[in-house]
XYZ file of C-alpha atoms in Angstrom:
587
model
C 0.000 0.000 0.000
C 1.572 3.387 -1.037
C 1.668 7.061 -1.605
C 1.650 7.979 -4.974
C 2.846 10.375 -7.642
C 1.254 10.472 -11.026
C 4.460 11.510 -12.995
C 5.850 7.950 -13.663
C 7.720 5.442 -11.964
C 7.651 7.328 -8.643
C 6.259 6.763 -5.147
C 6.513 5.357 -1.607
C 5.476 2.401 0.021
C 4.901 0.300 2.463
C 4.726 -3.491 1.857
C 5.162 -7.350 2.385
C 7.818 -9.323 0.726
C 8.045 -13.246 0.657
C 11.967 -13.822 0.913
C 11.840 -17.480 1.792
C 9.524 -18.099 -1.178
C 6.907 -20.310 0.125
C 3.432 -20.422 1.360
C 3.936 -20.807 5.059
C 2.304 -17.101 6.001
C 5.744 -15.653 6.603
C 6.622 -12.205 5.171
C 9.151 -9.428 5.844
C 7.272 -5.534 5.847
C 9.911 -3.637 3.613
C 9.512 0.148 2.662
C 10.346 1.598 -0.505
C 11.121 5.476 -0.739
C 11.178 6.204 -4.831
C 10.143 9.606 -4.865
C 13.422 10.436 -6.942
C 12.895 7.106 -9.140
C 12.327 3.618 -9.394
C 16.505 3.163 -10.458
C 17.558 5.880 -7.027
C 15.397 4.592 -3.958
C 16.463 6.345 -1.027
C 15.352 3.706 1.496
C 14.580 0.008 0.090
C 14.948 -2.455 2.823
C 13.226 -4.138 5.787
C 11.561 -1.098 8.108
C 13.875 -2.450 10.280
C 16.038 -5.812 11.400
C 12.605 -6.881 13.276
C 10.380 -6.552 10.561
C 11.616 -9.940 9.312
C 9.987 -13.738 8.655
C 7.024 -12.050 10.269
C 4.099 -14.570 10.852
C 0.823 -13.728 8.995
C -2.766 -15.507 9.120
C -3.503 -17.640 6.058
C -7.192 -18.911 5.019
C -6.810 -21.575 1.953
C -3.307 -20.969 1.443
C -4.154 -17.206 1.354
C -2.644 -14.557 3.562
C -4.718 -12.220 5.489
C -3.579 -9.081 6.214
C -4.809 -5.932 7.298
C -3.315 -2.225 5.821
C -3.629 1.355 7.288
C -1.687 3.998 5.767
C -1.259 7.755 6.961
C -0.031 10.369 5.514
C 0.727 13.778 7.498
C 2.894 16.319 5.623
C 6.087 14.776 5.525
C 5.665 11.930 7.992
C 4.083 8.503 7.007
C 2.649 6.306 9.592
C 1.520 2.770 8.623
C 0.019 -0.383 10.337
C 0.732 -3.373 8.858
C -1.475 -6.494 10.935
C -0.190 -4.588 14.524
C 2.678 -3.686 13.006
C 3.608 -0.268 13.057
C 6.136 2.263 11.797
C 6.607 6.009 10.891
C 8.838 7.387 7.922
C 9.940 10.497 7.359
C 9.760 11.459 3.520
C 11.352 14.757 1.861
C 8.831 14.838 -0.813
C 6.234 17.826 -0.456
C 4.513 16.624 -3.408
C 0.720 16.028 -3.553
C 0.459 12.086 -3.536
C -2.331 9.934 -3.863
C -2.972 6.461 -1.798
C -3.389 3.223 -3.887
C -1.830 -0.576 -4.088
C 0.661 -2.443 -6.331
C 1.076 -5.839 -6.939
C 4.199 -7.569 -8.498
C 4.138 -11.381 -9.192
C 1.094 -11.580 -6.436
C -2.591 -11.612 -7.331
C -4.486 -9.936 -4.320
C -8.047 -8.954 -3.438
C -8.617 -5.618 -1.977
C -11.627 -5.321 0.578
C -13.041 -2.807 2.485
C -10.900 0.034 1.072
C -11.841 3.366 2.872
C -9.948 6.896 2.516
C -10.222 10.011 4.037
C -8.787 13.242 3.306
C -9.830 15.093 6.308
C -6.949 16.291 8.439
C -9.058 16.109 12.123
C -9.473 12.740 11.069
C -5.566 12.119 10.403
C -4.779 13.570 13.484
C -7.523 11.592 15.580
C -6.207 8.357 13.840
C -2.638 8.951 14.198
C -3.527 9.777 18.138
C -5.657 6.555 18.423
C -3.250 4.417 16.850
C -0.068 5.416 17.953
C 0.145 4.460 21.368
C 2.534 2.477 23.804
C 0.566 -1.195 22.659
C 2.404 -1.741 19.558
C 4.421 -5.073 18.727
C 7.487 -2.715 18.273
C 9.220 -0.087 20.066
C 11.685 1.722 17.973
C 13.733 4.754 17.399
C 16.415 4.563 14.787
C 18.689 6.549 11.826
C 17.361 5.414 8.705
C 20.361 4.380 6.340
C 23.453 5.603 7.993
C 25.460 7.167 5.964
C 29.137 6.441 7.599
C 31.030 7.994 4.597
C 33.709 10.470 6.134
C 32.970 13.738 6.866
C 34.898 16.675 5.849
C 36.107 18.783 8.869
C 33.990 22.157 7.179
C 30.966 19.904 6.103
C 27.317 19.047 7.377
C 25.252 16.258 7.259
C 21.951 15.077 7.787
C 20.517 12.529 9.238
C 16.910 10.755 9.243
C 15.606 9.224 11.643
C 12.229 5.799 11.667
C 9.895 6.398 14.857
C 7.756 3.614 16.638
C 4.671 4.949 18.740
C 6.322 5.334 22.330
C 8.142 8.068 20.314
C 5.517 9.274 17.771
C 4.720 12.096 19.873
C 7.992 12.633 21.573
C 10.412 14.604 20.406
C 14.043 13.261 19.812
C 17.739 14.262 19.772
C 21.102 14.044 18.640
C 24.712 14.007 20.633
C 28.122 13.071 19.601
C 30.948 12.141 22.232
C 32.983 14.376 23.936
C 36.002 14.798 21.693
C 33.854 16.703 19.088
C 31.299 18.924 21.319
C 33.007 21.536 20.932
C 33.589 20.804 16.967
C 29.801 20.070 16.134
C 26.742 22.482 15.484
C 23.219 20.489 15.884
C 20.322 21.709 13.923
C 16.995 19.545 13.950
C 18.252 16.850 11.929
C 21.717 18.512 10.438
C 25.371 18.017 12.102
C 27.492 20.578 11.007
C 31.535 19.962 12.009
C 33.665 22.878 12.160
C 36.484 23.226 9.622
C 38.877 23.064 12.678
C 37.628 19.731 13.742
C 40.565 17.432 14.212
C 40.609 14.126 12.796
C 38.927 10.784 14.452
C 36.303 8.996 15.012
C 32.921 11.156 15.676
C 30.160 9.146 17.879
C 26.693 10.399 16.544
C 23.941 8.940 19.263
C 19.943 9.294 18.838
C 17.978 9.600 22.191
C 14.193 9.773 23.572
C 13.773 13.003 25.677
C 13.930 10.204 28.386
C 17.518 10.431 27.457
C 17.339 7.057 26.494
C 19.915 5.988 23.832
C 18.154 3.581 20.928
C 20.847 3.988 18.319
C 24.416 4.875 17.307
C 27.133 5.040 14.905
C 30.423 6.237 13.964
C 31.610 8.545 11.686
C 35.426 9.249 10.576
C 36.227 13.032 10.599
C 38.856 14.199 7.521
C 40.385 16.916 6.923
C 40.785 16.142 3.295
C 38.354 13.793 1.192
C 39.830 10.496 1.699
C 41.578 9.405 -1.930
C 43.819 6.707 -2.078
C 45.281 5.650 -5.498
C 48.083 3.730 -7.793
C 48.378 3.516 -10.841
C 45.527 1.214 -11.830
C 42.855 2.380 -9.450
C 41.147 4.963 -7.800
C 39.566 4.755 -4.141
C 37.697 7.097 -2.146
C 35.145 7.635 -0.014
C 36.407 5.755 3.059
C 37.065 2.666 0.873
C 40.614 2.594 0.595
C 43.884 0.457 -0.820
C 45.857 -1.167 1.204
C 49.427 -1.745 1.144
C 49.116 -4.944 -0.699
C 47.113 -2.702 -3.080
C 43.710 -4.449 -2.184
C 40.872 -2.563 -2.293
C 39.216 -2.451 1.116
C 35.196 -2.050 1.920
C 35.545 -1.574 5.895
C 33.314 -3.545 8.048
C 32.657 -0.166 10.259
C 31.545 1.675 6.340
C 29.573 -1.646 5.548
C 26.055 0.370 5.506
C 27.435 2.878 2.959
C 25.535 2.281 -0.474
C 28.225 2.839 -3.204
C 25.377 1.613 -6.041
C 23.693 5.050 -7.038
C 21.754 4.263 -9.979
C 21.074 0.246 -9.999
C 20.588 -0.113 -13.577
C 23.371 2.428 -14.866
C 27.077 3.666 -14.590
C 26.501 6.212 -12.013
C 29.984 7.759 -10.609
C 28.130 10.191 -8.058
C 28.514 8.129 -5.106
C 31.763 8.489 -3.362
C 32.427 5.487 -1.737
C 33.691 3.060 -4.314
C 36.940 2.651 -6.451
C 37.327 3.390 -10.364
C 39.602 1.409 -12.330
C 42.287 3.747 -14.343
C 41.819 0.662 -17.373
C 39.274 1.222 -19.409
C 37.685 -1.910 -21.463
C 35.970 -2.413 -25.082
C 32.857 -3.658 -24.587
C 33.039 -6.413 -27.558
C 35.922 -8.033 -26.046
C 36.965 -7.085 -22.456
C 38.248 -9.442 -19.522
C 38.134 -8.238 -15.804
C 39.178 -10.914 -13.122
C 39.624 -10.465 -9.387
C 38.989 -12.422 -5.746
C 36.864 -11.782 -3.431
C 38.039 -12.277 0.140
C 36.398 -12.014 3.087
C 32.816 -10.768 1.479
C 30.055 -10.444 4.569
C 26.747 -8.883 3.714
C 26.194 -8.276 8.145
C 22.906 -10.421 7.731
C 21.061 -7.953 5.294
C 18.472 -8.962 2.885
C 20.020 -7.041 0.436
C 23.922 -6.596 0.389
C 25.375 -6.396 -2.578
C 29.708 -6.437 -4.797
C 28.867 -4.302 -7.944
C 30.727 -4.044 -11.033
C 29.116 -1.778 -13.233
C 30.754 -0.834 -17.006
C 29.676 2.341 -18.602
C 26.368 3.420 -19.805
C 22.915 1.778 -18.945
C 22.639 -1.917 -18.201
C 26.150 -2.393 -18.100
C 25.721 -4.101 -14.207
C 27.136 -7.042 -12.145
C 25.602 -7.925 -8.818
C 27.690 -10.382 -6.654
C 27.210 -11.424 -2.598
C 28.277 -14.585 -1.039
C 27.668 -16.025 1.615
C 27.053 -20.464 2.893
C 29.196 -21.800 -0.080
C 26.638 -19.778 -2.163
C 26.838 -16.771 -5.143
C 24.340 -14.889 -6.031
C 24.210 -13.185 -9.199
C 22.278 -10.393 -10.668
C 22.853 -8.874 -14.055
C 21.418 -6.003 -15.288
C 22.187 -6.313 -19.199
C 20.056 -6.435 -22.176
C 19.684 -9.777 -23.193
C 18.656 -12.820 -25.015
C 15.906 -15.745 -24.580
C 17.132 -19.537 -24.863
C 16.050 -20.517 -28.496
C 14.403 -17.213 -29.151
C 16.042 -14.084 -31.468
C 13.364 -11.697 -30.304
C 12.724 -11.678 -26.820
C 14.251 -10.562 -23.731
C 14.932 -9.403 -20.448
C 17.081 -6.596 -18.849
C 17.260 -8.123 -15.573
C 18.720 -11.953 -15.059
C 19.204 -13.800 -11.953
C 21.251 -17.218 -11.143
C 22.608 -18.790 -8.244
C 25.788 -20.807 -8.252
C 26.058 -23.349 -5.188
C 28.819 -25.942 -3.637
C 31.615 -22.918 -3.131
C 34.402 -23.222 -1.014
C 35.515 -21.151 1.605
C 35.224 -17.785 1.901
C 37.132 -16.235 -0.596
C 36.152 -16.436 -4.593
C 37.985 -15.514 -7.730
C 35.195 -13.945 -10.382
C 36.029 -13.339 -14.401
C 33.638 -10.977 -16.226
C 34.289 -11.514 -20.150
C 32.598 -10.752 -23.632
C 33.118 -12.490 -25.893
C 31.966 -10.336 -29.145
C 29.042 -9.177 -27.028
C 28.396 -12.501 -25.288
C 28.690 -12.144 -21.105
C 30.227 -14.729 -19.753
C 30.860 -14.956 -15.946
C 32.815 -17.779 -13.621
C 33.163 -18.065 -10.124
C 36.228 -20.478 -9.195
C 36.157 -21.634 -12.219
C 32.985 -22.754 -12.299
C 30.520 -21.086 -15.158
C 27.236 -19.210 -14.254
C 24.821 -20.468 -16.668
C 21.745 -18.103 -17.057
C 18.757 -20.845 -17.878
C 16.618 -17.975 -18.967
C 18.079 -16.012 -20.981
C 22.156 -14.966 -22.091
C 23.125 -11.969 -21.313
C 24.471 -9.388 -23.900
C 26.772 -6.209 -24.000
C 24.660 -3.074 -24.181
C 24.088 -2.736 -28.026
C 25.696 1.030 -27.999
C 28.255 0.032 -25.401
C 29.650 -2.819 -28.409
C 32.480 -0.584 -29.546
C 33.073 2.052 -26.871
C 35.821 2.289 -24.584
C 34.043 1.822 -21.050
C 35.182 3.035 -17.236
C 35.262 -0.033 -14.899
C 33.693 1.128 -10.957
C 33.373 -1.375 -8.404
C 31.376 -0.625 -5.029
C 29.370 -1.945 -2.254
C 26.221 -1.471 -0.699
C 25.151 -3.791 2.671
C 28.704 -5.428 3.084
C 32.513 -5.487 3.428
C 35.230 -7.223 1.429
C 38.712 -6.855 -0.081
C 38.846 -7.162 -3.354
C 42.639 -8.610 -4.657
C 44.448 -9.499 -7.879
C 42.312 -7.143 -10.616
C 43.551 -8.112 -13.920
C 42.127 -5.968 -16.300
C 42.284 -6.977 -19.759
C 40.831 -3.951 -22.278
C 40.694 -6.368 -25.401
C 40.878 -5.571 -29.045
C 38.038 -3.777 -30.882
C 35.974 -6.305 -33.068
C 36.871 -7.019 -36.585
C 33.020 -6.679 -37.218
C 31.648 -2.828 -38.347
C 28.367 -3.336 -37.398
C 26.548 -5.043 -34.020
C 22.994 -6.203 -33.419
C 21.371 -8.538 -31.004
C 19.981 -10.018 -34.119
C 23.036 -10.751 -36.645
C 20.165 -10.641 -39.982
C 18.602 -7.252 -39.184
C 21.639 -4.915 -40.177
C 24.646 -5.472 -42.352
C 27.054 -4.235 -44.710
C 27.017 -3.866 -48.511
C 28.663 -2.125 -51.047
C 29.930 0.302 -48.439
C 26.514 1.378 -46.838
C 25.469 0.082 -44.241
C 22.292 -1.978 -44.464
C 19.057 -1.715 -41.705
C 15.928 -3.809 -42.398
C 12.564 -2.609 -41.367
C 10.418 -3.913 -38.367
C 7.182 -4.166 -38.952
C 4.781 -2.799 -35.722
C 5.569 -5.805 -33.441
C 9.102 -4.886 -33.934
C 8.183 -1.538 -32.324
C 8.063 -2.339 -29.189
C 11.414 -4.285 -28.621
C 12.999 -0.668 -28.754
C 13.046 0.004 -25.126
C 12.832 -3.362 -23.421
C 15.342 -5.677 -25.640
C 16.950 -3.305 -28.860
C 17.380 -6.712 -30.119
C 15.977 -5.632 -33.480
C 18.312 -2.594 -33.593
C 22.286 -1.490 -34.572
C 25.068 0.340 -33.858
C 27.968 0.976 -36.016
C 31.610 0.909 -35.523
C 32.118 4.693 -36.204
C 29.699 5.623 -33.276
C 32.056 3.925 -31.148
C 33.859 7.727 -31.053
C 30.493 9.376 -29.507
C 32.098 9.928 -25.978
C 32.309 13.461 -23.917
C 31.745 16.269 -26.670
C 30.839 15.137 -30.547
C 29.700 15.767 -33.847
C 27.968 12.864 -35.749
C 27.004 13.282 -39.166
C 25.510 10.699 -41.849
C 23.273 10.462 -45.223
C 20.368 8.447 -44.660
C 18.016 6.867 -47.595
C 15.011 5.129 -47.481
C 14.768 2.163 -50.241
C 11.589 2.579 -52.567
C 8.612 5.064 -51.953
C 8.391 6.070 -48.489
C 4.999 5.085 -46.621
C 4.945 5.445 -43.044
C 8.246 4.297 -42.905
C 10.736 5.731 -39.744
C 14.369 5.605 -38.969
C 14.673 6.131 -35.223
C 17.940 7.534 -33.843
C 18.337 7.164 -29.979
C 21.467 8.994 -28.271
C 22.136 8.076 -24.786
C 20.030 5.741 -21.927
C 16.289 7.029 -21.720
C 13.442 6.740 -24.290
C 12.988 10.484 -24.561
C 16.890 11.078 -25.709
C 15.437 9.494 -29.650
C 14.073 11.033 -32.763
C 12.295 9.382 -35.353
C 12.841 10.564 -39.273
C 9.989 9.853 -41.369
C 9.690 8.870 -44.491
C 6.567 9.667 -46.707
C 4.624 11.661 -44.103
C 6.485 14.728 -44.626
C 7.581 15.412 -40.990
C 10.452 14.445 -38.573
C 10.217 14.091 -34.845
C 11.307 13.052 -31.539
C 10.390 10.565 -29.125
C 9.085 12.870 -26.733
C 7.516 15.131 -28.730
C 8.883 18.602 -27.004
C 11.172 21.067 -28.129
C 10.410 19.913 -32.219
C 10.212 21.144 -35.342
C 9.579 19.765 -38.974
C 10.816 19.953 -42.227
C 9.026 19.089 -45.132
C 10.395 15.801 -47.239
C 9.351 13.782 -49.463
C 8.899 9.758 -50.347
C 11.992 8.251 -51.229
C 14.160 11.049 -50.106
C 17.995 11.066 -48.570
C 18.514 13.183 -45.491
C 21.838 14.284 -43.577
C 21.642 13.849 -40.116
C 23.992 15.777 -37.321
C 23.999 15.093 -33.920
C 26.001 17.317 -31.465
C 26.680 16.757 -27.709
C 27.949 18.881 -25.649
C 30.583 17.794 -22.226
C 27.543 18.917 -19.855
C 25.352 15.829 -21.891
C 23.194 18.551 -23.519
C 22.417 16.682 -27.370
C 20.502 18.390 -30.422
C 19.787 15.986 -33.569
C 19.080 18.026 -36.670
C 18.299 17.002 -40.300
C 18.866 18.638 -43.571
C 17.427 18.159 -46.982
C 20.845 18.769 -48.830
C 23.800 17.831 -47.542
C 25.508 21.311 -47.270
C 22.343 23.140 -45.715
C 22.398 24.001 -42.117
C 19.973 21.224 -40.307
C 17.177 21.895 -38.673
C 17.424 20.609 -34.956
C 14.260 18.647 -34.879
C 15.237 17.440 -31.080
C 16.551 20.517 -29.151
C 18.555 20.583 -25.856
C 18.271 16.785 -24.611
C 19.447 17.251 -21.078
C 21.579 14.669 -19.439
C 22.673 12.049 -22.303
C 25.053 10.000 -21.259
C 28.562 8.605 -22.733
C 26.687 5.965 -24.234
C 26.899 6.168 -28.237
C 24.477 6.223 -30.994
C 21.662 3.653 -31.775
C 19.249 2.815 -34.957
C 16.488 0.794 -35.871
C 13.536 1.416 -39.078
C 9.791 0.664 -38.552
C 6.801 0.448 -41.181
C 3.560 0.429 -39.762
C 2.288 -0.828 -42.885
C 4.122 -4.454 -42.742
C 6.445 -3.353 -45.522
C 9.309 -5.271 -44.455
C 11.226 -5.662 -47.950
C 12.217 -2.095 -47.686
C 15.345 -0.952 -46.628
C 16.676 2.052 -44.711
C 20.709 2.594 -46.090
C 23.513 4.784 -43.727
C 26.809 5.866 -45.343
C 28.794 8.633 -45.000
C 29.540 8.416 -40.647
C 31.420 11.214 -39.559
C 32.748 11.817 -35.884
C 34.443 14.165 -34.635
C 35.251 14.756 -30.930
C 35.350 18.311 -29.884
């Protein structure tokens, strides 16, 4: 049950989750904050340690169970079967209540809302009291990346009833009050704050202390480096040139984005080797990995660009492995998935060596030597990410390890010009470069599996700031025939070209224009991007005119090359879209 926003993939709530995976009544309550987006949840775990293998009644192998959210400005309260809990969002946002199912049917009773704020406040008075199954004041995700002496920090905080209506506070040990401002819920540590280890404790009014944690206290951003990699954060190298995840930093989350290269967070290490995606080979052991007994702890390796990432934990002679990569279905050319899954059981020990290789696109993992075989589906290189040099980050999230022996191996660029998921949809001849048309089914494998799509050797140069120019001709009369262009991770960042309708443009429809063209014409398309990831894609009639930028000011496109794929609505599929003339040029 959750708080809604009606602008996409965005919300909170508050929920059950079957982690053993049977029918025995037992579910963990988890919360979800994705008020910044499904891919950047700022809390998605158990509400807390408790909260877990909870018992619930069951009626014919159904589970009964009994929701009550509230929401009060910024604070959340829910009841979950006698279960309750408080949150404390930062989203201001009108939301709207509602439910969401995945992989579960469910029946929904005796649904009731109320928008009437006496009636909030008469509930959350009734509700909240001292008779709850849990008594609980806690941070919420502790951050235990260093501080800057000269920086502030925030912290949240979850609330059980005893403290719904009691206020709470902060205090740090002796060796920094004189060092440390508090404000409400913000630390701030005085530039002359000497190094060491800061104490941050949360209290009841009763003065009585429910949770701590430590914090290291820098004067400079912790960096350490070599020549091969770079650490910071409070992940560090050792003298053995190991990269260390601390057990005391084992809550940081290093991930950012789950689904994309994301270099924001600052708790990770970067490798100074960059790889090719058609060919790379990155090896390494794992020593020591503990995920502290949370349900979701987590090794990443994550290549540039979108789905591009390599989930690892360990843990009972047991990997677990999560790979967020396009993909293809066992016996099928045009299907897929962008998340897989696999276990790999009967490991020794507690330390594991792990390759990551591609093998002309193919992913192909081992763990000791033993392969990972993906029974669903195999996973594939990003189709843009095919001929691009890519950065190599690794980082935790939930757990602590070293991480030994990297061998990086870049590989050579393919021999091949042109990639697809599907080798017959685009090819070379007579020095153009071939792409066959989809017919409407074919439309919608653009954002789920671009198995029915291409890139070309020459985009392989679209990194940091560009200019991309090419002649594009449609084979035959035109009729409702499109060549779609996408440049960088998200649906919106594509324009569409077509053919016989006498307009061009893109995917989102905003800031375009049109020029007039007509069936069976050539076009010359430019593409610019800027180094802040502002794009324009513009077409001209001739090739010497000055294009008209029928997709303006694309904000935030990513280092992640240049796509294509052709569509007919009209089931033309002997027609042919044909690309020559690729220029780059890196400003």
């Amino acid at each position: 049950m959750g708080s809604f926003i009606d602008e996409g993939n965005i919300a909170f709530w508050s929920a059950l989750r079957n982690s053993n995976k049977t029918k025995d009544g037992k579910y963990d309550i988890y919360v979800r904050d994705f008020f910044s987006g499904w891919d950047t949840p700022s809390y998605d775990k158990e509400a807390c340690l408790e909260y877990k293998n909870l018992d619930f009644p069951l009626e014919n192998e159904k589970t009964i169970v009994d929701f009550k959210l509230i929401r009060n400005g910024l604070n959340y309260y829910f009841e979950i079967n006698g279960y309750h809990y408080q949150y404390e969002s930062k989203e201001e946002k009108p939301t709207y209540p509602g439910f969401f199912s995945q992989n579960q049917s469910a029946e929904i009773k005796n649904y009731q809302v109320n928008y009437d704020q006496k009636c909030v406040d008469e509930a959350i008075e009734k509700e909240w009291n001292d008779n709850s199954k849990l008594d609980i004041l806690k941070f919420l995700e502790k951050d235990s990346t260093s501080i800057k002496a000269g920086e502030s920090r925030s912290f949240n905080v979850v609330k059980a009833p005893e403290y719904a209506k009691e206020n709470y506070v902060f205090d740090v040990n002796e060796e920094y009050k004189d060092f440390v401002v508090i404000e409400n819920n913000l630390i701030k540590v005085n530039e002359n704050a000497p190094e060491g280890l800061l104490e941050v404790t949360l209290s009841s009014e009763s003065k009585k202390i429910t949770d701590k944690y430590s914090i290291q206290i820098t004067k400079d951003v912790q960096i350490t480096e070599n020549d091969y990699i770079l650490a910071t954060g409070g992940s560090y190298l050792s003298s053995s040139n190991s990269i260390v995840f601390p057990e005391a930093l084992f809550e940081n989350n290093g991930i950012g984005n789950e689904t994309k290269y994301d270099s924001s967070p600052t708790y990770g290490a970067i490798l100074k080797q960059k790889v090719y995606g058609c060919s790379f080979t990155l090896e390494f052991d794992v020593n020591n990995y503990n995920g502290h007994g949370q349900e979701k702890n987590n090794l990443l390796i994550s290549l540039g660009g979108r789905f591009n990432q390599y989930y690892f934990s360990f843990g009972n002679g047991v990997a677990n492995v999560n790979v967020y990569t396009q993909s293809l279905k066992q016996n099928r050319t045009n299907e897929g998935s962008n998340i897989i899954a696999n276990q790999l059981s009967g490991l020794d020990g507690n330390n594991h060596h792990v390759r990551i290789h591609s093998n002309e696109g193919t992913i192909e993992i081992t763990i000791d030597n033993k392969k990972v075989v993906f029974s669903e589906a195999v996973p594939l290189m990003n189709l843009s990410s095919f001929f691009m040099e890519l950065p190599v980050r690794i980082a935790t999230n939930n757990a602590s390890c070293e991480i030994n022996n990297i061998v990086t191996t870049k590989g050579e660029i393919s021999n091949k010009n042109v990639y697809s998921h599907n080798s017959n949809y685009a090819y070379q001849q007579d020095g153009k470069y071939v792409i066959s048309m989809l017919t409407n089914n074919g439309w919608d494998y653009r954002d789920r599996l671009d198995l029915n799509a291409c890139t070309f050797k020459e985009f392989g140069k679209c990194q940091g700031a560009y200019i991309a120019k090419f002649k594009a001709t449609l084979e035959g009369a035109g009729s409702s025939s499109k060549l779609c262009i996408r440049i960088g991770d998200e649906q919106e960042q594509e324009a569409q070209i077509c053919f016989g309708e006498n307009k061009i443009e893109n995917g989102s429809f905003k800031n375009s224009s049109s020029i007039n063209i007509s069936k069976n014409d050539t076009v010359y398309v430019t593409i610019y991007r800027n180094n802040n990831g502002k794009a324009n894609i513009g077409v001209a009639k001739n090739e010497n005119d000055e294009p008209t930028y029928i997709a303006k000011e694309f904000e935030n496109v990513s280092d992640n090359g240049i796509w294509l794929w052709a569509r007919n609505s009209k089931n033309e599929t002997t027609k042919k879209v044909y690309i020559e003339n690729i220029v780059v040029e890196n400003l």
